[in-house]
Amino acid sequence: MKTIFLLLFIFISSLSAKVEWNDMFDVFDDAQASNKIVMVMLSREGCPGCEYMHNVVFEDKKVNKLLNDSFLAVDLDVNQDFVPQNLEYFATPTFYFLDKNEKILKRLNGGLHIKDFIEVLQELNKHKEEE
Amino acid sequence: MRFIIKIFILMSLTMSALYSGDFLMPDEAFKPYAKVNENAQIQTGVILGKDIYIYAEKMSATLKGTTLKIKETQKPVSVDHEGEQVYTLSPEFILTLENPENLSGVQKFTLVLSYQGCSEMGLCYNPYVKEFPLSLDVSKLSPQTTQTTPKSSQVELSESDAIADTIKSGSIGIILLTFLGFGLLLAMTPCVFPMIPIISGVIVSQGEGLTTKKAFALSIVYVLSMAVAYTIAGVLAGLFGANLQAALQMPWVIYSFSLVFVALAFSMFGFYELKLPDSLVTKVSSGSNRGGYIGVAIMGFLSALIVGPCVAAPLAGALVYIGQTGDAVLGGMALFSMSIGMGLPLIAVGVSAGKFMPKPGAWMTMVSAIFGVMMLGVAIWMLEKILDPSIIMIMYSILGIGFSLYLGVFEKDHHFFKHSVAMIIFIYSISLFIGFLAGSSSMLKPLGFLNQPIVVQGVASQELKEISFEVVHSIEELDAILAANKGKKILLDFAADWCTSCKELEEITFADADVKAKMSEFVLVRADVTKNTQKEKLLSKKYGVFGPPALIFFDENGEVKKAKTIIGFIAPDEFLAHLNTL
C-alpha cells in the first residue's frame, strides 16, 4: 500500500513541476556559472495579477520547463524584500529580465497570459543564443 | 475555498484583452484631489481611470500641521471584489472638522490622502500618499457643522446624567414636580404591580367597618412609609456609591419578607387574625385602631424592597446627583417625590379596595381568599430573585392547583363563570407542573418543549440562533475582552439574577428577532453582579452603574459612548432605534 502511495506521489509531483525560485542574494553568481537569464518578479501580497501568475501561468508545464531550463527566477515581495534601486516599478507584478552582468534586458509591467508569457521567454532565450 | 474561487475568477476574467501591456500609468489610473466646500468640510477623493479600483481599507485621509481634528469621516459604500472590499467608482471622503483648541481665523494645514489600488487587468499599483495644502476659516466650523451633524458637537450626556444636571440647575418646585411625574410613569411599569395586591390585601384585611376615609388614610400611610424607606435606601446608596438593589436584595431579607406575606396570606384565609400583640398596641397608641396603621406602615416600609430593583433613569439620575454633590437633601427630596409619584395610583387602588369591600358573608370570604392567594403569589415572586426558576415554577403550580381546587374546579353546582376561571387556573397550573417535570423554566411557555423543531441539526442551529453574552465579574476580565475586541463595537450589559427589569430586557427586548439581528453586530458582554462581590462592586463603580440593568456601549476604540448609556428597561423598537444610532 505504502509503495502505491509513494509511486502515486512521485507520479503526481512529476506532473506538476514547480518553478524553482532562487535567492536574490546569490542569483547572479549562479547566472555567471550557468549563463542563464535572471528573471526578477516584483510582487505584493493580495495583488490579483501576481496570484494569477503564480497559480496559473507558473503552474503551466511548458512555462515552468522553460523557466527552469533557461532562467533563474527570483520573486521579491516589494513590501518585505529589498528591491534593488535600478528595478523601478509603479505596480505589481513587474518583471525584469537581466543578464549575468545585471544588465536589464527587458521590463514587463503587469503579467501576461501563458501563451504571451511563453513568447516573451522564448524571444529572450533566442536573443541570448544569438549573442 | 476562497482562494480557489479567486483563481477561478481570475482565470475567467476576460483576460485576452488584459495583460496586453497597455496598462494605465499611475497618474492616469488615479487622479487625487482635495478641497474645502462651502460647509467648511473637506472633500477629498480619487478619480479612478478605466477598470481601476481602490482597496477600501487602504484609503485614508488625515490632517497634518494643525490642531484641528477630524470629527467625522463620511465614506462611500464599498463593494466586494473577489473577497476584498473595494471602491470601483471614484471614491470621495467628506471630512467634518472640529476645533478642540479653539483656534481662530483662517488656518492653514495639510491634508494627507493615502490610497492603494489595482487595475482589473491584474496589476496592482504602489500605495500613494498625496499631500494637499488647504486653508479653512475656522469661524465657519462649529455652528454650521452643528447643523449638518446636530448630535455630535456638544458633549453628550446620558439620560441619567442629564437628569442629574436638571437637579443641579432646576428650581426645587420644578425638580419635585418632574420627579413626581417620573414616579407616575414608573407606576405604569411591572415593578409596581406586585404592590397592588399588597395594598388591596392590607386594606381588605382590616375587615369590617372600614370606611373610605380610613382606607384612604391607610393607603397614605402605606405609600408614605414605602417612600421613606425608598428614599433612605436611595440616599445611602447615592452617598456611598453602593449598589442600591444589592443592599435591598440580601437573601435573608427576601426570605423574611416572603414569610411575612405567607403569614398575611394565611390570615386572609381566616386561619387566624394578624394583629400586633395587644400589649404592644396599647403601648404604641392609646387609640383602639392604631395597630392597623402600624402594620400598614411596616408593610409599606418593606415594600420598598419591591420597587428597589426597578432601576430607571430618573432614579439613577438622582443617585448620580447625590453621589456627585453629596447633597442628600435635595437628592433625597427628589427621590421622595418620585416614590410618592409611584404611590399615587396605589392610594387610588387602596381607597377603591376599601370602598368596594363587600359586606361580610360568603362573598367576603371569597375575596379574602383571592387576596390570600395573591399574597402567596407575591411571596413566591419575591423568592424568584434568589431561587431557581424551576423551583419557582413548581411553587406557582402548587399554588394554582390549590386555588383551583378551593374554587371547586371539580364540583358541578357552581356558576359557569367561576367554574371556567377555576378550570383555566387548573389547566395552567397543571401545565406548569408538567413543564417543571420536563425541565422547562418559562412561566409563559411551560410546554414550550413540545414545540421544539425536530429538524436536521444544522438547520435547527441556524434557526435557533441565540445571542450569547460573554460573562464577566471583574474589571480585569472586562478589560481583557475589551482589548481582544478592539475595532469592534461592544455592548456591556449589567445584569443580575434578582433584577426584575433585567429579566424583562432579556425576555422581551433581547428576544425580539430584529433586535437580535442588530445585536449580533456587537460583541456582547454581560457584567453579572448577582453576588455583588467586591470585584463586581468595583466594576459597577467604574462605569457609574448603581444597579442593573444598565447597557453601556463602547466604540471601536474601546471608548465608552457615555451618551448612549441606557439605564433600566427599554422596549424593543426603541432599543432597535437606539442601536441604529451607534
XYZ file of C-alpha atoms in Angstrom:
713
model
C 0.000 0.000 0.000
C 2.711 2.362 1.010
C 4.559 1.818 -2.234
C 1.477 2.618 -4.233
C 1.160 5.917 -2.460
C 4.791 6.637 -2.946
C 4.584 5.881 -6.667
C 1.450 7.941 -6.945
C 3.144 10.789 -5.166
C 6.155 10.644 -7.453
C 3.913 10.473 -10.466
C 1.849 13.467 -9.412
C 4.846 15.526 -8.465
C 6.459 14.816 -11.801
C 3.314 16.070 -13.488
C 3.274 19.306 -11.657
C 6.805 20.502 -11.762
C 7.298 23.734 -9.929
C 9.213 26.811 -10.873
C 12.414 26.782 -8.870
C 12.745 30.063 -7.078
C 16.166 31.447 -6.352
C 17.559 33.792 -3.786
C 18.280 37.316 -4.991
C 21.406 37.309 -2.865
C 23.457 34.916 -4.984
C 21.402 34.563 -8.124
C 23.930 36.461 -10.249
C 26.742 34.159 -9.149
C 24.655 31.290 -10.444
C 23.962 33.262 -13.601
C 27.712 33.713 -14.182
C 28.210 29.985 -13.871
C 25.231 28.839 -15.897
C 24.878 31.740 -18.320
C 21.152 31.857 -17.651
C 18.940 34.937 -17.730
C 17.727 36.190 -14.343
C 14.000 36.869 -14.103
C 13.036 39.089 -11.152
C 9.347 39.193 -10.352
C 8.206 42.064 -8.155
C 5.001 41.167 -6.391
C 2.995 42.062 -3.356
C 0.546 40.192 -1.247
C -3.072 40.399 -2.288
C -2.287 41.503 -5.806
C -4.597 39.613 -8.144
C -2.191 39.787 -11.084
C 0.598 38.250 -9.003
C -1.681 35.464 -7.871
C -2.685 34.793 -11.429
C 0.937 34.444 -12.477
C 1.716 32.073 -9.629
C -1.422 29.999 -9.723
C -1.993 29.792 -13.429
C 0.961 30.800 -15.566
C 3.785 29.320 -13.496
C 1.783 26.144 -13.000
C 1.846 25.570 -16.738
C 4.264 22.741 -17.623
C 5.694 24.467 -20.616
C 6.285 27.703 -18.721
C 7.976 26.120 -15.772
C 10.127 23.898 -18.013
C 11.265 26.954 -19.978
C 11.926 28.909 -16.802
C 13.783 26.099 -15.069
C 15.865 25.265 -18.130
C 16.937 28.702 -19.257
C 16.158 31.190 -16.493
C 16.912 31.832 -12.867
C 13.676 33.063 -11.320
C 13.513 35.329 -8.284
C 10.345 36.525 -6.562
C 10.575 39.692 -4.479
C 7.750 40.911 -2.307
C 8.033 44.688 -2.572
C 6.695 45.105 0.924
C 9.091 42.696 2.565
C 12.146 42.132 0.433
C 14.874 44.517 -0.562
C 14.340 45.664 -4.142
C 17.465 46.931 -5.936
C 17.148 50.601 -6.803
C 17.500 50.162 -10.525
C 14.468 47.906 -10.619
C 11.792 50.588 -10.658
C 8.137 49.727 -10.500
C 4.881 51.511 -10.162
C 2.767 48.451 -9.872
C 2.898 44.723 -9.345
C 3.560 42.358 -10.851
C 6.514 43.840 -12.663
C 9.032 41.562 -14.335
C 12.665 42.355 -15.003
C 14.880 40.161 -17.156
C 18.599 40.687 -16.567
C 21.691 39.099 -17.978
C 24.508 37.694 -15.864
C 26.087 41.162 -15.662
C 22.904 42.600 -14.129
C 22.119 44.488 -17.299
C 18.376 44.950 -17.848
C 17.263 43.111 -20.976
C 13.537 43.669 -20.653
C 10.980 45.171 -18.327
C 7.416 43.907 -18.243
C 4.731 45.873 -16.441
C 1.999 43.533 -15.324
C 1.520 39.871 -16.016
C 0.829 38.001 -19.219
C -1.219 35.005 -20.246
C 0.552 31.682 -20.695
C 0.846 31.971 -24.461
C 2.187 35.527 -24.412
C 4.457 34.853 -21.492
C 5.990 31.883 -23.326
C 6.562 34.101 -26.337
C 8.432 36.618 -24.200
C 10.551 33.900 -22.630
C 11.322 32.286 -25.975
C 12.272 35.589 -27.562
C 14.658 36.381 -24.709
C 16.135 32.920 -24.974
C 16.650 33.227 -28.713
C 18.196 36.644 -28.266
C 20.686 35.221 -25.780
C 21.640 32.365 -28.065
C 22.240 34.745 -30.969
C 24.834 36.607 -28.989
C -12.001 27.738 -0.762
C -11.930 31.469 -1.227
C -8.515 31.024 -2.745
C -9.830 28.602 -5.342
C -12.685 30.919 -6.164
C -10.232 33.723 -6.614
C -8.201 31.722 -9.077
C -11.305 30.751 -10.898
C -12.448 34.324 -11.190
C -9.023 35.386 -12.311
C -8.979 32.729 -14.976
C -12.434 33.516 -16.203
C -11.817 37.237 -16.458
C -11.730 38.484 -19.971
C -8.027 38.150 -19.909
C -7.441 38.207 -23.621
C -7.717 41.957 -23.696
C -5.830 42.118 -20.443
C -2.175 41.618 -19.836
C -1.527 43.245 -23.122
C 0.916 45.660 -21.628
C -1.390 48.611 -22.226
C -1.666 49.492 -18.576
C -2.647 52.871 -17.346
C 0.259 54.710 -15.843
C -0.290 55.641 -12.180
C -1.130 59.276 -12.919
C -3.769 58.141 -15.384
C -5.126 55.496 -13.066
C -5.513 57.755 -10.012
C -6.308 61.444 -10.004
C -6.432 62.561 -6.366
C -7.909 65.860 -5.201
C -8.906 67.729 -2.059
C -10.867 70.903 -1.436
C -12.801 72.734 1.248
C -16.503 73.007 0.498
C -18.980 75.714 1.476
C -19.941 73.873 4.690
C -16.314 74.075 5.850
C -15.950 70.353 5.254
C -13.096 68.810 3.337
C -13.960 66.839 0.249
C -11.170 64.605 -0.858
C -11.061 61.634 -3.143
C -9.555 59.914 -6.127
C -10.868 59.926 -9.655
C -10.261 56.450 -10.977
C -9.194 55.545 -14.507
C -10.812 52.802 -16.521
C -11.003 49.454 -14.704
C -9.214 50.808 -11.653
C -10.307 50.109 -8.090
C -9.057 51.116 -4.659
C -8.948 48.912 -1.564
C -11.354 50.400 0.973
C -9.113 49.694 3.919
C -6.088 51.208 2.223
C -7.713 54.584 1.629
C -7.447 57.118 4.420
C -7.353 60.852 4.993
C -5.595 62.604 7.880
C -4.628 66.131 8.864
C -1.121 67.415 9.411
C 0.283 70.649 10.805
C -2.745 71.780 12.774
C -4.606 71.140 15.982
C -7.850 70.883 14.090
C -9.198 67.393 14.307
C -11.329 65.256 12.095
C -14.577 64.710 13.870
C -16.263 62.557 11.325
C -15.344 60.976 8.019
C -18.135 60.088 5.669
C -17.012 57.305 3.395
C -18.648 55.927 0.303
C -20.041 52.420 0.239
C -17.533 49.803 -0.783
C -18.286 46.673 -2.784
C -16.999 43.154 -2.586
C -14.392 42.344 -5.175
C -13.046 38.818 -5.013
C -13.290 38.843 -1.258
C -11.898 42.329 -0.688
C -13.851 45.500 -0.005
C -13.034 47.974 -2.766
C -14.207 51.232 -4.278
C -14.779 50.807 -8.002
C -16.358 54.211 -8.502
C -14.176 57.239 -7.836
C -14.422 57.418 -4.026
C -14.831 60.664 -2.134
C -14.454 61.216 1.620
C -16.200 64.101 3.333
C -14.416 65.171 6.483
C -16.136 67.195 9.165
C -13.618 69.016 11.326
C -13.664 70.135 14.905
C -11.665 72.749 16.704
C -10.740 71.439 20.144
C -8.089 74.099 20.843
C -10.368 76.963 19.829
C -8.206 78.358 17.061
C -9.472 81.395 15.238
C -9.150 82.964 11.817
C -8.052 81.214 8.659
C -5.984 78.148 9.410
C -3.527 76.501 7.031
C -2.897 72.820 7.202
C -2.062 69.811 5.104
C -4.437 67.079 4.168
C -2.767 63.728 3.692
C -4.579 61.309 1.441
C -3.293 57.796 1.016
C -4.647 55.023 -1.139
C -3.730 51.866 -2.940
C -5.484 50.186 -5.782
C -5.318 47.780 -8.665
C -6.409 47.503 -12.233
C -8.905 44.870 -13.307
C -6.147 43.847 -15.700
C -4.354 42.252 -12.824
C -1.939 44.971 -11.990
C -1.627 46.411 -8.528
C -0.270 49.881 -8.157
C 2.026 51.040 -5.422
C 0.467 52.753 -2.453
C 0.393 56.514 -2.785
C 0.438 59.268 -0.215
C -0.563 62.675 -1.515
C -0.441 65.928 0.406
C -2.679 68.893 -0.239
C -2.141 72.289 1.362
C -5.545 73.640 2.363
C -6.843 76.553 4.338
C -10.079 76.972 6.206
C -11.853 79.784 8.025
C -12.228 78.271 11.472
C -15.090 80.570 12.424
C -17.215 78.688 9.962
C -16.612 75.457 11.760
C -18.769 74.926 14.784
C -22.140 76.474 14.074
C -22.524 75.191 10.573
C -21.227 71.758 11.197
C -23.512 71.556 14.167
C -26.350 71.920 11.763
C -25.249 69.187 9.465
C -24.493 66.795 12.269
C -26.596 68.068 15.111
C -25.838 65.306 17.539
C -22.129 65.225 17.911
C -20.920 68.735 18.571
C -21.905 69.168 22.171
C -20.692 66.952 24.908
C -23.432 64.448 25.078
C -24.927 63.297 28.306
C -26.584 60.074 29.105
C -30.166 60.315 30.215
C -29.340 59.840 33.865
C -26.549 62.441 33.730
C -28.934 64.836 32.076
C -31.386 64.254 34.887
C -28.634 64.805 37.427
C -27.891 68.094 35.687
C -31.534 69.055 35.827
C -31.445 68.723 39.578
C -28.339 70.893 39.690
C -29.813 73.670 37.649
C -33.551 73.494 38.184
C -35.625 75.164 40.887
C -36.877 72.991 43.703
C -40.505 73.149 42.677
C -39.754 72.066 39.149
C -37.489 69.274 40.295
C -40.078 67.878 42.659
C -42.811 68.093 40.054
C -40.604 66.459 37.442
C -39.776 63.594 39.745
C -43.385 63.196 40.714
C -44.043 62.788 37.003
C -41.230 60.250 36.672
C -42.747 58.356 39.552
C -46.167 58.289 37.933
C -44.595 56.916 34.784
C -42.751 54.276 36.762
C -46.026 53.288 38.381
C -47.083 52.003 34.991
C -44.185 49.542 34.861
C -44.374 45.974 36.108
C -42.161 46.940 39.045
C -45.066 48.409 40.906
C -47.651 45.787 40.012
C -46.895 43.434 42.909
C -47.735 46.256 45.262
C -51.307 46.378 44.021
C -52.356 43.102 45.689
C -50.365 44.052 48.748
C -52.111 47.341 49.324
C -55.521 45.934 48.497
C -54.864 42.946 50.684
C -53.762 45.122 53.557
C -56.855 47.268 53.273
C -59.227 44.353 52.922
C -57.630 42.565 55.836
C -58.757 45.451 58.033
C -62.057 43.706 57.879
C -65.450 45.065 58.735
C -66.323 48.607 59.446
C -63.725 50.066 57.176
C -64.703 53.483 55.988
C -63.438 55.053 52.803
C -61.763 57.646 54.935
C -59.844 55.057 56.849
C -58.951 53.203 53.647
C -57.564 56.447 52.295
C -55.605 57.108 55.464
C -54.203 53.585 55.478
C -53.192 53.848 51.848
C -51.416 57.104 52.519
C -49.577 55.616 55.458
C -48.569 52.698 53.305
C -47.289 54.861 50.456
C -45.541 57.306 52.763
C -43.632 54.623 54.587
C -42.719 53.000 51.298
C -41.454 56.351 50.061
C -39.474 56.987 53.222
C -37.788 53.601 53.098
C -37.060 54.029 49.454
C -35.628 57.478 49.961
C -33.424 56.424 52.831
C -32.074 53.491 50.849
C -31.541 55.727 47.822
C -29.731 58.459 49.710
C -27.458 55.965 51.395
C -26.749 54.315 48.068
C -26.014 57.661 46.446
C -23.731 58.784 49.241
C -21.772 55.591 49.439
C -21.959 54.806 45.753
C -23.282 51.424 46.665
C -25.481 49.191 44.658
C -28.931 50.116 45.861
C -30.586 46.905 44.924
C -27.909 44.706 46.311
C -28.483 46.420 49.630
C -32.158 45.574 49.377
C -31.649 42.126 47.991
C -29.931 40.235 50.732
C -31.362 36.723 50.683
C -32.348 36.767 54.363
C -34.294 39.976 53.843
C -36.131 38.408 50.968
C -36.849 35.195 52.825
C -38.236 37.056 55.802
C -40.313 39.344 53.658
C -41.623 36.378 51.795
C -42.567 34.784 55.105
C -44.419 37.933 56.130
C -46.541 37.515 53.040
C -47.193 33.883 53.731
C -48.334 34.834 57.218
C -50.548 37.539 55.805
C -51.978 35.119 53.285
C -52.962 32.628 55.934
C -54.626 35.327 57.922
C -56.635 36.118 54.812
C -57.681 32.506 54.636
C -59.051 33.033 58.089
C -56.726 30.747 59.987
C -56.023 33.493 62.450
C -56.129 37.221 62.748
C -52.941 39.024 62.137
C -52.530 41.654 64.783
C -49.738 43.071 66.736
C -49.708 41.750 70.269
C -52.233 43.654 72.298
C -49.680 44.772 74.823
C -47.635 46.379 72.069
C -50.662 48.005 70.537
C -51.626 49.605 73.790
C -48.093 50.777 74.346
C -47.736 52.359 70.969
C -51.027 54.104 70.863
C -53.880 54.983 73.040
C -56.481 54.662 70.319
C -58.116 51.371 69.613
C -57.460 51.132 65.910
C -53.872 52.339 65.577
C -52.467 48.829 65.197
C -53.721 48.722 61.678
C -51.725 51.810 60.817
C -48.513 50.437 62.210
C -48.962 47.155 60.385
C -49.587 49.044 57.176
C -46.559 51.246 57.773
C -44.365 48.194 58.230
C -45.798 46.718 55.062
C -45.069 49.905 53.169
C -41.568 50.096 54.532
C -40.887 46.555 53.411
C -42.460 47.215 50.049
C -39.540 49.469 49.197
C -37.806 46.155 48.690
C -40.062 45.531 45.758
C -39.509 48.803 43.972
C -35.816 48.789 44.793
C -34.889 46.566 41.867
C -36.605 48.866 39.427
C -33.678 50.972 38.426
C -34.716 53.536 35.905
C -33.022 56.590 34.524
C -34.616 59.083 36.957
C -33.576 57.043 39.958
C -30.040 56.731 38.670
C -30.069 60.446 37.898
C -30.989 61.325 41.443
C -28.378 58.928 42.788
C -25.726 60.367 40.484
C -26.634 63.827 41.731
C -26.349 62.778 45.355
C -23.107 60.964 44.613
C -21.583 63.925 42.786
C -22.658 66.748 45.093
C -23.087 64.946 48.361
C -26.304 66.914 48.644
C -28.510 64.324 50.235
C -31.280 66.801 50.991
C -32.251 67.860 47.505
C -31.478 64.431 46.019
C -33.486 62.796 48.751
C -36.383 65.134 48.164
C -36.336 64.248 44.502
C -36.342 60.563 45.330
C -39.136 61.007 47.821
C -41.151 62.920 45.302
C -40.604 60.142 42.797
C -41.714 57.416 45.168
C -44.811 59.415 46.055
C -45.490 59.552 42.324
C -45.168 55.802 42.185
C -47.509 55.516 45.149
C -50.316 57.774 43.947
C -52.010 55.079 41.845
C -51.652 52.759 44.832
C -53.560 55.163 47.013
C -56.329 55.051 44.444
C -56.215 51.269 44.492
C -56.310 51.181 48.266
C -59.223 53.552 48.515
C -61.266 51.635 45.977
C -60.408 48.359 47.685
C -61.875 49.842 50.838
C -64.833 51.331 49.104
C -65.880 48.286 47.177
C -65.209 45.922 50.001
C -68.135 43.565 50.073
C -70.361 43.119 53.055
C -69.402 40.312 55.352
C -70.631 36.956 54.209
C -69.799 34.356 51.616
C -68.504 36.947 49.193
C -66.207 38.423 51.752
C -64.695 35.036 52.400
C -64.127 34.537 48.707
C -62.495 37.929 48.231
C -60.257 37.373 51.222
C -59.228 34.022 49.837
C -58.377 35.545 46.496
C -56.209 38.122 48.206
C -54.627 35.379 50.231
C -53.675 33.594 47.058
C -52.298 36.837 45.681
C -50.217 37.286 48.797
C -48.794 33.829 48.386
C -48.106 34.745 44.775
C -46.197 37.804 45.915
C -44.270 35.675 48.380
C -43.207 33.356 45.568
C -42.497 36.334 43.354
C -40.100 37.701 45.968
C -38.284 34.399 46.039
C -37.934 34.459 42.270
C -34.939 36.687 42.729
C -32.944 34.180 44.667
C -34.325 30.761 43.786
C -34.010 28.650 40.688
C -36.734 29.324 38.071
C -37.873 25.715 38.042
C -38.469 25.750 41.796
C -40.466 28.943 41.421
C -42.475 27.276 38.720
C -43.420 24.303 40.811
C -44.379 26.670 43.635
C -46.702 28.647 41.408
C -48.060 25.408 40.075
C -48.922 24.072 43.508
C -50.432 27.416 44.456
C -52.577 27.398 41.316
C -53.751 23.836 41.764
C -54.657 24.507 45.358
C -56.538 27.642 44.424
C -58.491 25.985 41.649
C -59.470 23.173 43.995
C -60.588 25.761 46.510
C -62.698 27.390 43.804
C -64.205 23.970 43.242
C -62.946 23.021 39.859
C -64.425 19.525 40.083
C -67.698 20.492 41.661
C -70.702 20.792 39.437
C -73.015 23.164 41.245
C -71.125 26.372 40.518
C -71.812 29.264 38.325
C -70.281 28.519 34.938
C -68.097 31.663 35.125
C -66.480 30.670 38.372
C -66.113 27.182 37.060
C -64.345 28.344 33.891
C -61.953 30.548 35.812
C -61.155 27.683 38.137
C -60.655 25.391 35.175
C -58.341 27.799 33.403
C -56.235 28.231 36.509
C -56.211 24.491 36.983
C -55.089 23.755 33.430
C -52.417 26.400 33.543
C -51.111 25.116 36.855
C -51.040 21.587 35.527
C -49.087 22.817 32.522
C -46.627 24.474 34.861
C -46.296 21.210 36.713
C -45.699 19.267 33.520
C -43.334 21.967 32.345
C -41.422 21.624 35.585
C -41.152 17.868 35.111
C -39.945 18.435 31.563
C -37.292 20.840 32.716
C -38.850 23.959 31.281
C -38.312 27.192 33.162
C -40.527 29.585 31.317
C -43.668 30.660 33.102
C -45.224 31.847 29.875
C -44.435 28.783 27.824
C -44.219 25.926 30.269
C -44.934 23.470 27.497
C -42.577 25.143 25.069
C -40.544 21.964 24.894
C -43.344 20.388 22.815
C -42.669 22.940 20.174
C -39.046 22.281 19.644
C -38.388 21.751 15.963
C -37.227 18.295 15.030
C -35.073 19.077 12.063
C -31.624 18.387 10.793
C -29.331 19.813 13.362
C -27.508 22.172 11.062
C -30.681 23.899 10.040
C -32.023 23.964 13.542
C -28.969 25.587 14.992
C -29.220 28.315 12.415
C -32.850 28.998 13.162
C -32.308 28.991 16.837
C -29.510 31.490 16.525
C -29.366 32.891 20.012
C -27.456 35.894 21.110
C -24.886 34.987 23.667
C -23.039 37.099 26.151
C -19.569 36.692 27.477
C -19.958 36.876 31.209
C -17.548 38.885 33.345
C -17.360 39.550 37.052
C -14.450 41.958 37.352
C -12.700 44.889 35.732
C -9.801 42.655 34.722
C -11.997 40.192 32.888
C -13.774 43.006 31.129
C -10.549 44.755 30.145
C -9.245 41.549 28.628
C -12.344 41.267 26.480
C -12.204 44.935 25.535
C -8.572 44.575 24.496
C -9.274 41.440 22.484
C -12.104 43.101 20.601
C -10.518 46.373 19.546
C -12.106 47.572 16.359
C -15.470 46.114 17.212
C -18.471 47.696 18.813
C -19.127 46.321 22.242
C -22.277 46.196 24.316
C -21.846 45.747 28.045
C -24.955 44.623 29.880
C -25.054 44.892 33.664
C -27.415 42.250 34.940
C -28.229 40.208 37.994
C -30.477 37.260 38.677
C -32.545 39.214 41.164
C -33.165 42.145 38.865
C -36.711 42.255 37.525
C -36.069 44.745 34.770
C -33.106 42.671 33.565
C -35.469 39.756 33.084
C -37.828 41.976 31.155
C -34.957 43.142 28.997
C -33.871 39.591 28.387
C -37.311 38.134 27.702
C -38.885 40.984 25.797
C -36.262 43.214 24.257
C -33.405 40.824 23.603
C -35.841 38.184 22.412
C -37.076 40.357 19.580
C -35.883 38.982 16.246
C -34.875 42.350 14.770
C -33.073 43.322 17.929
C -31.242 40.010 17.930
C -30.112 40.524 14.371
C -28.850 44.007 15.166
C -27.219 42.904 18.384
C -25.195 40.310 16.547
C -23.166 43.225 15.185
C -21.893 43.877 18.665
C -19.572 41.967 20.888
C -21.906 41.158 23.756
C -20.555 41.201 27.259
C -22.586 40.711 30.405
C -21.389 42.022 33.737
C -23.072 39.666 36.162
C -23.386 41.446 39.502
C -25.734 38.945 41.126
C -23.442 38.244 44.042
C -22.296 41.827 44.421
C -18.786 40.788 45.362
C -16.079 43.362 45.926
C -14.880 42.915 42.337
C -18.364 43.254 40.960
C -18.859 46.391 43.031
C -15.691 47.922 41.616
C -16.822 47.049 38.125
C -20.186 48.738 38.675
C -18.484 51.736 40.188
C -16.052 52.117 37.309
C -18.926 52.528 34.890
C -21.082 54.524 37.267
C -23.732 51.839 37.463
C -25.884 51.981 40.569
C -27.577 48.778 39.710
C -28.667 46.668 36.839
C -29.958 46.845 34.250
C -27.585 49.199 32.529
C -26.426 48.938 28.950
C -23.116 50.562 28.148
C -21.725 50.920 24.681
C -18.113 51.034 23.597
C -16.996 52.311 20.211
C -14.401 50.661 18.015
C -11.591 52.258 20.032
C -12.825 50.827 23.286
C -14.116 54.222 24.468
C -17.378 54.372 26.377
C -20.074 56.203 24.451
C -21.479 57.802 27.532
C -24.388 59.485 25.844
C -25.619 56.139 24.621
C -25.876 54.502 28.016
C -29.264 53.000 28.738
C -30.464 52.589 32.285
C -33.467 50.483 33.068
C -35.811 48.681 30.793
C -36.156 49.728 27.165
C -38.731 48.452 24.686
C -37.585 46.504 21.593
C -38.407 49.130 18.944
C -36.853 51.919 20.986
C -33.816 49.792 21.616
C -33.516 48.975 17.940
C -33.649 52.662 17.054
C -31.021 53.295 19.708
C -28.739 50.596 18.316
C -29.101 52.076 14.868
C -27.614 55.350 16.072
C -24.434 53.559 17.072
